[in-house]
PDB file of C-alpha atoms in Angstrom:
ATOM      1  CA  MET A   1       0.087  -0.037  -0.090  1.00 54.00           C
ATOM      2  CA  THR A   2       1.302   3.329  -1.104  1.00 57.00           C
ATOM      3  CA  LEU A   3       0.727   6.361   1.285  1.00 56.00           C
ATOM      4  CA  PRO A   4      -0.118   9.442  -0.078  1.00 56.00           C
ATOM      5  CA  SER A   5       2.853  11.827  -0.002  1.00 57.00           C
ATOM      6  CA  ALA A   6       2.454  14.895   2.397  1.00 60.00           C
ATOM      7  CA  ILE A   7       1.474  18.216   0.774  1.00 64.00           C
ATOM      8  CA  PRO A   8       4.277  20.643   1.491  1.00 64.00           C
ATOM      9  CA  PRO A   9       3.009  23.690   3.380  1.00 75.00           C
ATOM     10  CA  ILE A  10       2.587  26.851   1.220  1.00 82.00           C
ATOM     11  CA  PRO A  11       5.290  29.225   2.190  1.00 88.00           C
ATOM     12  CA  ARG A  12       4.252  32.643   3.743  1.00 94.00           C
ATOM     13  CA  ILE A  13       5.568  35.534   1.419  1.00 96.00           C
ATOM     14  CA  GLY A  14       7.008  38.605   3.033  1.00 97.00           C
ATOM     15  CA  LEU A  15       7.747  42.041   1.460  1.00 98.00           C
ATOM     16  CA  ALA A  16      10.305  44.260   2.769  1.00 98.00           C
ATOM     17  CA  LEU A  17       9.948  47.736   1.204  1.00 98.00           C
ATOM     18  CA  GLY A  18      12.994  50.010   1.913  1.00 96.00           C
ATOM     19  CA  SER A  19      13.527  53.511   2.815  1.00 94.00           C
ATOM     20  CA  GLY A  20      14.746  56.091   0.138  1.00 89.00           C
ATOM     21  CA  SER A  21      12.591  59.517   0.259  1.00 88.00           C
ATOM     22  CA  ALA A  22      11.415  60.392  -3.176  1.00 92.00           C
ATOM     23  CA  ARG A  23      13.075  57.092  -4.731  1.00 94.00           C
ATOM     24  CA  GLY A  24      10.466  55.060  -2.887  1.00 95.00           C
ATOM     25  CA  TRP A  25       7.546  55.654  -5.575  1.00 97.00           C
ATOM     26  CA  SER A  26       9.477  53.005  -7.141  1.00 97.00           C
ATOM     27  CA  HIS A  27       7.749  50.484  -4.841  1.00 98.00           C
ATOM     28  CA  ILE A  28       4.582  51.190  -6.411  1.00 98.00           C
ATOM     29  CA  GLY A  29       5.999  49.776  -9.892  1.00 98.00           C
ATOM     30  CA  VAL A  30       7.392  46.603  -8.026  1.00 98.00           C
ATOM     31  CA  LEU A  31       3.963  45.849  -6.530  1.00 97.00           C
ATOM     32  CA  GLY A  32       2.178  46.312  -9.794  1.00 96.00           C
ATOM     33  CA  VAL A  33       4.891  43.883 -11.472  1.00 96.00           C
ATOM     34  CA  LEU A  34       4.289  41.376  -8.431  1.00 96.00           C
ATOM     35  CA  GLU A  35       0.583  41.563  -8.544  1.00 94.00           C
ATOM     36  CA  ARG A  36       0.571  40.970 -12.473  1.00 93.00           C
ATOM     37  CA  ALA A  37       2.479  38.067 -11.734  1.00 93.00           C
ATOM     38  CA  GLY A  38       0.208  36.701  -9.197  1.00 92.00           C
ATOM     39  CA  VAL A  39       2.410  36.711  -6.478  1.00 93.00           C
ATOM     40  CA  SER A  40       0.335  36.614  -3.309  1.00 91.00           C
ATOM     41  CA  VAL A  41       1.826  38.385  -0.470  1.00 95.00           C
ATOM     42  CA  ASP A  42       1.185  37.514   3.081  1.00 96.00           C
ATOM     43  CA  ILE A  43       3.115  40.157   5.037  1.00 97.00           C
ATOM     44  CA  VAL A  44       4.305  43.700   4.386  1.00 98.00           C
ATOM     45  CA  CYS A  45       6.776  45.551   6.072  1.00 98.00           C
ATOM     46  CA  GLY A  46       8.201  49.040   5.324  1.00 97.00           C
ATOM     47  CA  THR A  47      10.651  51.654   6.495  1.00 97.00           C
ATOM     48  CA  SER A  48       9.952  55.251   5.444  1.00 94.00           C
ATOM     49  CA  MET A  49       8.718  55.639   2.082  1.00 94.00           C
ATOM     50  CA  GLY A  50       8.449  51.922   2.003  1.00 97.00           C
ATOM     51  CA  ALA A  51       5.974  52.277   4.991  1.00 97.00           C
ATOM     52  CA  LEU A  52       4.059  54.561   3.337  1.00 94.00           C
ATOM     53  CA  VAL A  53       3.663  52.790   0.035  1.00 96.00           C
ATOM     54  CA  GLY A  54       3.157  49.672   1.956  1.00 97.00           C
ATOM     55  CA  ALA A  55       0.369  50.925   3.972  1.00 95.00           C
ATOM     56  CA  ALA A  56      -1.559  52.062   0.920  1.00 94.00           C
ATOM     57  CA  TYR A  57      -1.010  48.704  -0.781  1.00 95.00           C
ATOM     58  CA  THR A  58      -2.028  46.852   2.193  1.00 95.00           C
ATOM     59  CA  ALA A  59      -5.182  48.853   2.770  1.00 93.00           C
ATOM     60  CA  GLY A  60      -6.121  48.735  -0.731  1.00 92.00           C
ATOM     61  CA  ALA A  61      -5.354  52.322  -1.687  1.00 92.00           C
ATOM     62  CA  LEU A  62      -2.393  52.020  -3.927  1.00 94.00           C
ATOM     63  CA  ASP A  63      -4.022  52.740  -7.099  1.00 93.00           C
ATOM     64  CA  ARG A  64      -5.148  56.225  -5.592  1.00 92.00           C
ATOM     65  CA  LEU A  65      -1.776  56.729  -4.309  1.00 92.00           C
ATOM     66  CA  GLU A  66       0.092  55.888  -7.683  1.00 94.00           C
ATOM     67  CA  THR A  67      -2.474  58.092  -9.533  1.00 94.00           C
ATOM     68  CA  TRP A  68      -2.106  61.406  -7.014  1.00 92.00           C
ATOM     69  CA  ALA A  69       1.829  60.585  -7.070  1.00 93.00           C
ATOM     70  CA  ARG A  70       1.878  60.527 -10.954  1.00 95.00           C
ATOM     71  CA  ASP A  71       0.332  64.099 -10.790  1.00 94.00           C
ATOM     72  CA  LEU A  72       2.507  65.385  -8.303  1.00 91.00           C
ATOM     73  CA  THR A  73       4.451  68.448  -9.596  1.00 92.00           C
ATOM     74  CA  TRP A  74       6.852  70.483  -7.638  1.00 88.00           C
ATOM     75  CA  GLN A  75       4.532  73.213  -6.856  1.00 87.00           C
ATOM     76  CA  GLY A  76       2.378  70.672  -5.432  1.00 86.00           C
ATOM     77  CA  VAL A  77       5.382  69.497  -3.131  1.00 83.00           C
ATOM     78  CA  MET A  78       6.102  72.811  -1.993  1.00 80.00           C
ATOM     79  CA  GLY A  79       2.372  73.123  -1.203  1.00 79.00           C
ATOM     80  CA  LEU A  80       2.367  70.020   1.049  1.00 76.00           C
ATOM     81  CA  LEU A  81       5.179  71.391   3.288  1.00 73.00           C
ATOM     82  CA  ASP A  82       4.280  73.168   6.585  1.00 65.00           C
ATOM     83  CA  PHE A  83       7.185  75.127   8.052  1.00 64.00           C
ATOM     84  CA  LYS A  84       8.251  74.499  11.470  1.00 63.00           C
ATOM     85  CA  ILE A  85      10.825  76.411  13.890  1.00 59.00           C
ATOM     86  CA  SER A  86      11.739  73.325  16.063  1.00 54.00           C
ATOM     87  CA  GLY A  87      12.374  69.667  15.458  1.00 56.00           C
ATOM     88  CA  GLY A  88      12.512  69.792  11.704  1.00 50.00           C
ATOM     89  CA  LEU A  89      11.648  71.918   8.580  1.00 57.00           C
ATOM     90  CA  VAL A  90       8.522  70.448   8.027  1.00 60.00           C
ATOM     91  CA  GLY A  91       5.579  69.305  10.433  1.00 53.00           C
ATOM     92  CA  GLY A  92       4.129  66.796   8.022  1.00 63.00           C
ATOM     93  CA  ASN A  93       0.378  67.597   8.854  1.00 71.00           C
ATOM     94  CA  LYS A  94      -0.657  68.642   5.287  1.00 73.00           C
ATOM     95  CA  LEU A  95       0.943  65.457   3.818  1.00 76.00           C
ATOM     96  CA  LEU A  96      -0.664  63.390   6.475  1.00 76.00           C
ATOM     97  CA  ASP A  97      -4.134  64.977   5.786  1.00 78.00           C
ATOM     98  CA  VAL A  98      -3.859  64.037   1.974  1.00 78.00           C
ATOM     99  CA  PHE A  99      -3.535  60.409   2.930  1.00 80.00           C
ATOM    100  CA  ARG A 100      -6.384  60.638   5.499  1.00 80.00           C
ATOM    101  CA  GLU A 101      -8.613  61.772   2.697  1.00 79.00           C
ATOM    102  CA  GLY A 102      -7.939  58.759   0.533  1.00 72.00           C
ATOM    103  CA  LEU A 103      -7.435  56.069   3.168  1.00 77.00           C
ATOM    104  CA  GLU A 104      -9.917  54.895   5.956  1.00 76.00           C
ATOM    105  CA  ASP A 105      -7.518  54.320   8.869  1.00 81.00           C
ATOM    106  CA  ARG A 106      -9.132  51.647  11.232  1.00 82.00           C
ATOM    107  CA  GLY A 107      -5.829  50.635  12.616  1.00 91.00           C
ATOM    108  CA  ILE A 108      -3.058  48.366  11.582  1.00 95.00           C
ATOM    109  CA  GLU A 109      -5.094  45.523  13.478  1.00 95.00           C
ATOM    110  CA  SER A 110      -7.828  45.875  11.053  1.00 94.00           C
ATOM    111  CA  LEU A 111      -5.960  45.389   7.851  1.00 95.00           C
ATOM    112  CA  PRO A 112      -6.378  42.337   5.726  1.00 94.00           C
ATOM    113  CA  LYS A 113      -2.804  41.229   6.072  1.00 95.00           C
ATOM    114  CA  PRO A 114      -0.078  41.869   8.722  1.00 97.00           C
ATOM    115  CA  TYR A 115       1.599  45.053   8.343  1.00 97.00           C
ATOM    116  CA  ALA A 116       4.524  46.796  10.271  1.00 98.00           C
ATOM    117  CA  ALA A 117       6.475  49.993   9.752  1.00 98.00           C
ATOM    118  CA  VAL A 118       9.894  50.607  11.242  1.00 97.00           C
ATOM    119  CA  ALA A 119      10.702  53.609  13.460  1.00 97.00           C
ATOM    120  CA  THR A 120      13.957  54.744  15.467  1.00 96.00           C
ATOM    121  CA  GLU A 121      13.471  56.014  18.904  1.00 96.00           C
ATOM    122  CA  LEU A 122      15.335  59.299  19.185  1.00 94.00           C
ATOM    123  CA  ALA A 123      16.577  59.374  22.621  1.00 93.00           C
ATOM    124  CA  SER A 124      17.852  55.581  22.806  1.00 95.00           C
ATOM    125  CA  GLY A 125      18.364  54.893  19.011  1.00 94.00           C
ATOM    126  CA  ARG A 126      16.394  51.816  19.181  1.00 96.00           C
ATOM    127  CA  GLU A 127      14.622  50.223  16.500  1.00 97.00           C
ATOM    128  CA  ILE A 128      10.797  50.330  17.101  1.00 96.00           C
ATOM    129  CA  TRP A 129       8.354  48.049  15.306  1.00 97.00           C
ATOM    130  CA  LEU A 130       5.015  49.526  14.928  1.00 97.00           C
ATOM    131  CA  ARG A 131       2.647  46.765  14.631  1.00 96.00           C
ATOM    132  CA  ASP A 132      -0.705  48.311  15.872  1.00 95.00           C
ATOM    133  CA  GLY A 133      -2.403  51.289  16.588  1.00 94.00           C
ATOM    134  CA  PRO A 134      -3.383  53.960  13.789  1.00 93.00           C
ATOM    135  CA  LEU A 135      -1.815  53.082  10.493  1.00 94.00           C
ATOM    136  CA  ILE A 136      -1.198  56.813   9.602  1.00 92.00           C
ATOM    137  CA  ASP A 137       0.459  57.456  12.834  1.00 92.00           C
ATOM    138  CA  ALA A 138       2.826  54.389  12.095  1.00 95.00           C
ATOM    139  CA  VAL A 139       3.820  55.947   8.633  1.00 94.00           C
ATOM    140  CA  ARG A 140       4.139  59.319  10.084  1.00 92.00           C
ATOM    141  CA  ALA A 141       6.759  57.972  12.623  1.00 94.00           C
ATOM    142  CA  SER A 142       8.523  56.028   9.748  1.00 95.00           C
ATOM    143  CA  ILE A 143       8.830  58.837   7.572  1.00 92.00           C
ATOM    144  CA  ALA A 144      10.247  61.463   9.900  1.00 90.00           C
ATOM    145  CA  VAL A 145      13.635  62.102   8.038  1.00 85.00           C
ATOM    146  CA  PRO A 146      15.861  64.006  10.838  1.00 82.00           C
ATOM    147  CA  GLY A 147      16.188  67.600   9.846  1.00 75.00           C
ATOM    148  CA  LEU A 148      13.438  67.539   7.416  1.00 78.00           C
ATOM    149  CA  PHE A 149      10.232  66.152   9.209  1.00 81.00           C
ATOM    150  CA  THR A 150       9.651  66.763  13.083  1.00 84.00           C
ATOM    151  CA  PRO A 151       9.686  63.860  15.076  1.00 88.00           C
ATOM    152  CA  ALA A 152       6.643  62.015  15.810  1.00 90.00           C
ATOM    153  CA  GLU A 153       5.300  61.187  19.274  1.00 91.00           C
ATOM    154  CA  ARG A 154       4.282  57.889  20.281  1.00 90.00           C
ATOM    155  CA  ASP A 155       3.713  56.569  23.747  1.00 88.00           C
ATOM    156  CA  GLY A 156       5.741  59.558  25.471  1.00 90.00           C
ATOM    157  CA  ARG A 157       8.597  58.626  23.093  1.00 93.00           C
ATOM    158  CA  LEU A 158       9.826  60.891  19.915  1.00 94.00           C
ATOM    159  CA  LEU A 159      10.273  58.714  16.983  1.00 95.00           C
ATOM    160  CA  VAL A 160      12.179  59.456  13.674  1.00 94.00           C
ATOM    161  CA  ASP A 161      12.833  57.693  10.310  1.00 93.00           C
ATOM    162  CA  GLY A 162      13.201  53.868  10.521  1.00 94.00           C
ATOM    163  CA  GLY A 163      15.934  54.184   7.898  1.00 93.00           C
ATOM    164  CA  LEU A 164      18.637  55.233  10.384  1.00 93.00           C
ATOM    165  CA  VAL A 165      18.295  51.698  12.065  1.00 94.00           C
ATOM    166  CA  ASN A 166      16.713  49.268   9.508  1.00 95.00           C
ATOM    167  CA  PRO A 167      16.476  50.775   6.049  1.00 95.00           C
ATOM    168  CA  VAL A 168      15.186  47.368   4.099  1.00 96.00           C
ATOM    169  CA  PRO A 169      13.401  45.529   7.146  1.00 96.00           C
ATOM    170  CA  VAL A 170      13.933  41.907   6.056  1.00 97.00           C
ATOM    171  CA  SER A 171      14.406  40.835   9.711  1.00 96.00           C
ATOM    172  CA  LEU A 172      10.993  42.230  10.509  1.00 97.00           C
ATOM    173  CA  CYS A 173       9.272  40.156   7.918  1.00 97.00           C
ATOM    174  CA  ARG A 174      11.069  36.967   9.391  1.00 96.00           C
ATOM    175  CA  ALA A 175       9.907  37.912  12.911  1.00 97.00           C
ATOM    176  CA  MET A 176       6.571  37.876  11.525  1.00 97.00           C
ATOM    177  CA  GLY A 177       6.291  34.741  10.058  1.00 96.00           C
ATOM    178  CA  ALA A 178       7.682  35.249   6.267  1.00 96.00           C
ATOM    179  CA  ASP A 179       9.339  32.172   4.958  1.00 95.00           C
ATOM    180  CA  ILE A 180      10.395  33.915   1.659  1.00 95.00           C
ATOM    181  CA  VAL A 181      11.204  37.342   1.766  1.00 97.00           C
ATOM    182  CA  ILE A 182      11.214  39.873  -1.366  1.00 97.00           C
ATOM    183  CA  ALA A 183      13.266  42.929  -0.411  1.00 97.00           C
ATOM    184  CA  VAL A 184      13.173  46.023  -2.219  1.00 98.00           C
ATOM    185  CA  ASP A 185      16.619  48.365  -1.677  1.00 96.00           C
ATOM    186  CA  VAL A 186      15.891  51.574  -3.646  1.00 94.00           C
ATOM    187  CA  ASN A 187      19.388  53.176  -2.450  1.00 91.00           C
ATOM    188  CA  ALA A 188      21.627  50.443  -4.065  1.00 88.00           C
ATOM    189  CA  ASP A 189      23.421  52.738  -6.714  1.00 86.00           C
ATOM    190  CA  LEU A 190      23.653  55.885  -4.907  1.00 79.00           C
ATOM    191  CA  MET A 191      27.368  56.060  -3.997  1.00 71.00           C
ATOM    192  CA  GLY A 192      29.180  58.363  -6.193  1.00 58.00           C
ATOM    193  CA  ARG A 193      26.043  59.373  -8.356  1.00 55.00           C
ATOM    194  CA  LYS A 194      26.505  62.659 -10.479  1.00 50.00           C
ATOM    195  CA  PRO A 195      25.716  65.998  -9.259  1.00 42.00           C
ATOM    196  CA  LEU A 196      21.855  66.968  -9.600  1.00 44.00           C
ATOM    197  CA  ALA A 197      20.036  69.521 -11.918  1.00 43.00           C
ATOM    198  CA  PRO A 198      18.121  72.164  -9.801  1.00 43.00           C
ATOM    199  CA  PRO A 199      14.413  71.242  -9.485  1.00 47.00           C
ATOM    200  CA  GLU A 200      11.859  73.087 -11.874  1.00 48.00           C
ATOM    201  CA  PRO A 201      10.969  76.534 -10.416  1.00 45.00           C
ATOM    202  CA  VAL A 202       7.964  76.963  -7.905  1.00 43.00           C
ATOM    203  CA  GLY A 203       6.249  79.251 -10.068  1.00 45.00           C
ATOM    204  CA  GLU A 204       3.736  81.802  -9.161  1.00 42.00           C
ATOM    205  CA  THR A 205       1.718  79.881  -6.829  1.00 44.00           C
ATOM    206  CA  ALA A 206       1.662  82.206  -3.925  1.00 42.00           C
ATOM    207  CA  GLU A 207       2.552  85.833  -3.396  1.00 44.00           C
ATOM    208  CA  PRO A 208       6.531  86.284  -2.319  1.00 41.00           C
ATOM    209  CA  SER A 209       5.407  88.457   0.408  1.00 41.00           C
ATOM    210  CA  SER A 210       2.672  85.940   2.075  1.00 42.00           C
ATOM    211  CA  PRO A 211       4.053  83.312   4.474  1.00 43.00           C
ATOM    212  CA  SER A 212       3.480  80.334   1.911  1.00 44.00           C
ATOM    213  CA  GLY A 213       5.357  82.051  -0.830  1.00 48.00           C
ATOM    214  CA  THR A 214       8.075  82.948   1.327  1.00 45.00           C
ATOM    215  CA  PHE A 215       8.323  79.452   2.703  1.00 46.00           C
ATOM    216  CA  ALA A 216       8.108  78.219  -0.997  1.00 49.00           C
ATOM    217  CA  ALA A 217      10.832  80.456  -2.132  1.00 52.00           C
ATOM    218  CA  MET A 218      13.101  79.276   0.840  1.00 49.00           C
ATOM    219  CA  MET A 219      12.464  75.713   0.058  1.00 52.00           C
ATOM    220  CA  THR A 220      13.342  76.066  -3.625  1.00 53.00           C
ATOM    221  CA  LYS A 221      16.632  77.596  -2.507  1.00 52.00           C
ATOM    222  CA  LEU A 222      17.208  74.767   0.018  1.00 52.00           C
ATOM    223  CA  THR A 223      16.614  72.283  -2.783  1.00 51.00           C
ATOM    224  CA  SER A 224      18.469  73.802  -5.818  1.00 52.00           C
ATOM    225  CA  SER A 225      21.986  73.541  -6.834  1.00 50.00           C
ATOM    226  CA  ARG A 226      24.249  76.380  -7.485  1.00 50.00           C
ATOM    227  CA  ILE A 227      27.488  76.504  -9.501  1.00 47.00           C
ATOM    228  CA  LYS A 228      30.500  77.259  -7.168  1.00 52.00           C
ATOM    229  CA  SER A 229      32.440  80.414  -7.998  1.00 48.00           C
ATOM    230  CA  GLY A 230      35.813  79.702  -9.518  1.00 54.00           C
ATOM    231  CA  PRO A 231      37.474  78.116 -12.359  1.00 59.00           C
ATOM    232  CA  LYS A 232      35.413  76.539 -15.178  1.00 58.00           C
ATOM    233  CA  ASN A 233      36.194  73.013 -13.851  1.00 58.00           C
ATOM    234  CA  SER A 234      34.496  73.921 -10.357  1.00 62.00           C
ATOM    235  CA  VAL A 235      32.346  71.076  -8.838  1.00 67.00           C
ATOM    236  CA  GLU A 236      28.622  71.964  -8.863  1.00 70.00           C
ATOM    237  CA  MET A 237      27.697  72.816  -5.138  1.00 73.00           C
ATOM    238  CA  PRO A 238      24.683  70.719  -4.265  1.00 70.00           C
ATOM    239  CA  SER A 239      21.718  72.088  -2.256  1.00 69.00           C
ATOM    240  CA  MET A 240      21.665  72.130   1.417  1.00 70.00           C
ATOM    241  CA  LEU A 241      18.793  69.425   1.452  1.00 68.00           C
ATOM    242  CA  ASP A 242      20.647  67.435  -1.086  1.00 70.00           C
ATOM    243  CA  VAL A 243      23.938  67.530   1.252  1.00 75.00           C
ATOM    244  CA  ILE A 244      21.823  66.373   4.270  1.00 73.00           C
ATOM    245  CA  GLY A 245      20.014  63.660   1.954  1.00 71.00           C
ATOM    246  CA  THR A 246      22.938  62.253   0.347  1.00 74.00           C
ATOM    247  CA  SER A 247      24.791  61.849   3.883  1.00 79.00           C
ATOM    248  CA  LEU A 248      21.751  59.951   5.017  1.00 78.00           C
ATOM    249  CA  ASN A 249      21.852  58.098   1.992  1.00 78.00           C
ATOM    250  CA  ILE A 250      25.574  56.951   2.741  1.00 83.00           C
ATOM    251  CA  MET A 251      24.743  56.097   6.071  1.00 85.00           C
ATOM    252  CA  GLN A 252      21.723  53.788   5.009  1.00 84.00           C
ATOM    253  CA  VAL A 253      23.634  52.187   2.091  1.00 86.00           C
ATOM    254  CA  ARG A 254      26.249  51.094   4.592  1.00 89.00           C
ATOM    255  CA  ILE A 255      23.797  49.813   7.097  1.00 88.00           C
ATOM    256  CA  THR A 256      21.614  48.206   4.524  1.00 89.00           C
ATOM    257  CA  ARG A 257      24.531  46.187   2.923  1.00 90.00           C
ATOM    258  CA  SER A 258      25.650  45.087   6.797  1.00 89.00           C
ATOM    259  CA  ARG A 259      22.276  43.939   7.583  1.00 91.00           C
ATOM    260  CA  LEU A 260      21.497  42.227   4.214  1.00 90.00           C
ATOM    261  CA  ALA A 261      24.825  40.371   4.640  1.00 91.00           C
ATOM    262  CA  GLY A 262      23.698  39.086   7.857  1.00 91.00           C
ATOM    263  CA  GLU A 263      19.954  38.752   7.150  1.00 91.00           C
ATOM    264  CA  PRO A 264      19.500  38.156   3.336  1.00 94.00           C
ATOM    265  CA  ALA A 265      16.492  38.174   1.579  1.00 95.00           C
ATOM    266  CA  ASP A 266      15.546  35.450  -0.728  1.00 96.00           C
ATOM    267  CA  ILE A 267      14.791  38.002  -3.530  1.00 96.00           C
ATOM    268  CA  LEU A 268      16.545  41.313  -3.804  1.00 97.00           C
ATOM    269  CA  ILE A 269      14.910  44.001  -6.129  1.00 97.00           C
ATOM    270  CA  GLN A 270      17.217  47.074  -6.621  1.00 96.00           C
ATOM    271  CA  PRO A 271      16.011  49.835  -8.783  1.00 96.00           C
ATOM    272  CA  ARG A 272      18.612  52.011 -10.557  1.00 94.00           C
ATOM    273  CA  LEU A 273      17.524  55.345  -9.096  1.00 93.00           C
ATOM    274  CA  ALA A 274      20.936  57.219  -8.888  1.00 89.00           C
ATOM    275  CA  ASP A 275      19.137  60.502 -10.556  1.00 90.00           C
ATOM    276  CA  ILE A 276      16.342  60.847  -8.286  1.00 90.00           C
ATOM    277  CA  ALA A 277      17.439  63.209  -5.465  1.00 84.00           C
ATOM    278  CA  THR A 278      15.872  63.049  -1.898  1.00 82.00           C
ATOM    279  CA  MET A 279      13.160  65.816  -2.556  1.00 82.00           C
ATOM    280  CA  ASP A 280      12.243  64.799  -6.085  1.00 89.00           C
ATOM    281  CA  PHE A 281       8.870  63.685  -5.040  1.00 90.00           C
ATOM    282  CA  HIS A 282       7.474  65.280  -8.434  1.00 93.00           C
ATOM    283  CA  ARG A 283       9.374  62.739 -10.241  1.00 95.00           C
ATOM    284  CA  ALA A 284       7.168  59.779  -9.395  1.00 96.00           C
ATOM    285  CA  VAL A 285       6.744  58.592 -12.975  1.00 97.00           C
ATOM    286  CA  PRO A 286      10.343  57.832 -13.797  1.00 96.00           C
ATOM    287  CA  ALA A 287      10.690  56.325 -10.341  1.00 97.00           C
ATOM    288  CA  ILE A 288       7.693  53.687 -10.685  1.00 97.00           C
ATOM    289  CA  GLU A 289       8.864  52.929 -14.375  1.00 97.00           C
ATOM    290  CA  GLU A 290      12.294  51.792 -13.155  1.00 97.00           C
ATOM    291  CA  GLY A 291      10.670  50.029 -10.187  1.00 97.00           C
ATOM    292  CA  GLN A 292       8.803  48.070 -12.921  1.00 97.00           C
ATOM    293  CA  ARG A 293      11.715  47.419 -14.771  1.00 97.00           C
ATOM    294  CA  ALA A 294      13.536  46.264 -11.645  1.00 97.00           C
ATOM    295  CA  ALA A 295      10.963  43.822 -10.738  1.00 97.00           C
ATOM    296  CA  GLU A 296      10.543  42.322 -14.082  1.00 96.00           C
ATOM    297  CA  ARG A 297      14.475  41.674 -14.465  1.00 96.00           C
ATOM    298  CA  MET A 298      13.797  39.412 -11.296  1.00 95.00           C
ATOM    299  CA  LEU A 299      10.448  37.839 -12.369  1.00 93.00           C
ATOM    300  CA  PRO A 300      12.251  34.448 -13.312  1.00 93.00           C
ATOM    301  CA  VAL A 301      13.402  34.061  -9.684  1.00 93.00           C
ATOM    302  CA  ILE A 302      10.204  35.442  -8.241  1.00 92.00           C
ATOM    303  CA  ARG A 303       8.076  33.067 -10.208  1.00 89.00           C
ATOM    304  CA  GLU A 304      10.337  30.126  -9.531  1.00 88.00           C
ATOM    305  CA  LEU A 305      10.087  30.990  -5.768  1.00 86.00           C
ATOM    306  CA  CYS A 306       6.604  32.365  -5.338  1.00 82.00           C
ATOM    307  CA  CYS A 307       4.455  31.154  -7.909  1.00 71.00           C
ATOM    308  CA  ARG A 308       4.255  27.472  -7.121  1.00 59.00           C
TER     309      ARG A 308
END
């Protein structure tokens, strides 16, 4: 008598979406390819922009987020920034209001699949896993880039960007029960990138003498490059925010390489986004398209491991 062979358990697939500011729009392209390939993701974890895109995906609002991101202009980016005196340049309330309008936040526990965001406790430097409570509050904490966004407060603690400690949260996916982890690292090719051209001008969206117009003009200067005075072969001087962003990128690239060496993903998707700067949120279209190309390059491996 031949006994029937045991049916192997279906592996749980986890998705680790990495930090990367504006480059994080590429996660939208990756997710589109996975859906078209029939990959059923069971667990979603994200850091910074990965947390934001992952939240929209898990809550069923990814299409709305993509439409909004594709239509976002530089003027629109400036309109979302609310100036603060302490803690960071931007409070983030205007940005969060946009997501509250398009997302019914019933709490992380009510999402159709497990979700978690990574943040960093400012006082201790500890890695914080946000796995319950309001979804938008978790995203707000995870995207709080030091110096740009003010820290988020949760349970008496100040939290900042999770990319400081775990830029691509493979370890969190494993801890939540993922057997196979698909990781997306959007900062892989940033080291040694070329100087960036300045963004498009803000335009006449507000009077220069008004608070909003003054802030927009200031942000344009902070995000625009200038040419260093001197010989013709002088190096182009990046903007202040580009210097801060690039410095954070260097740190995150080093941390990512170290953590992925000890906590490797089963599948690693690495879009080539060196030409997209920290504040280039108005360039969602090329970022999304590169995310699609990067995921398509990995489709043979994805299908082999995840589509059985």
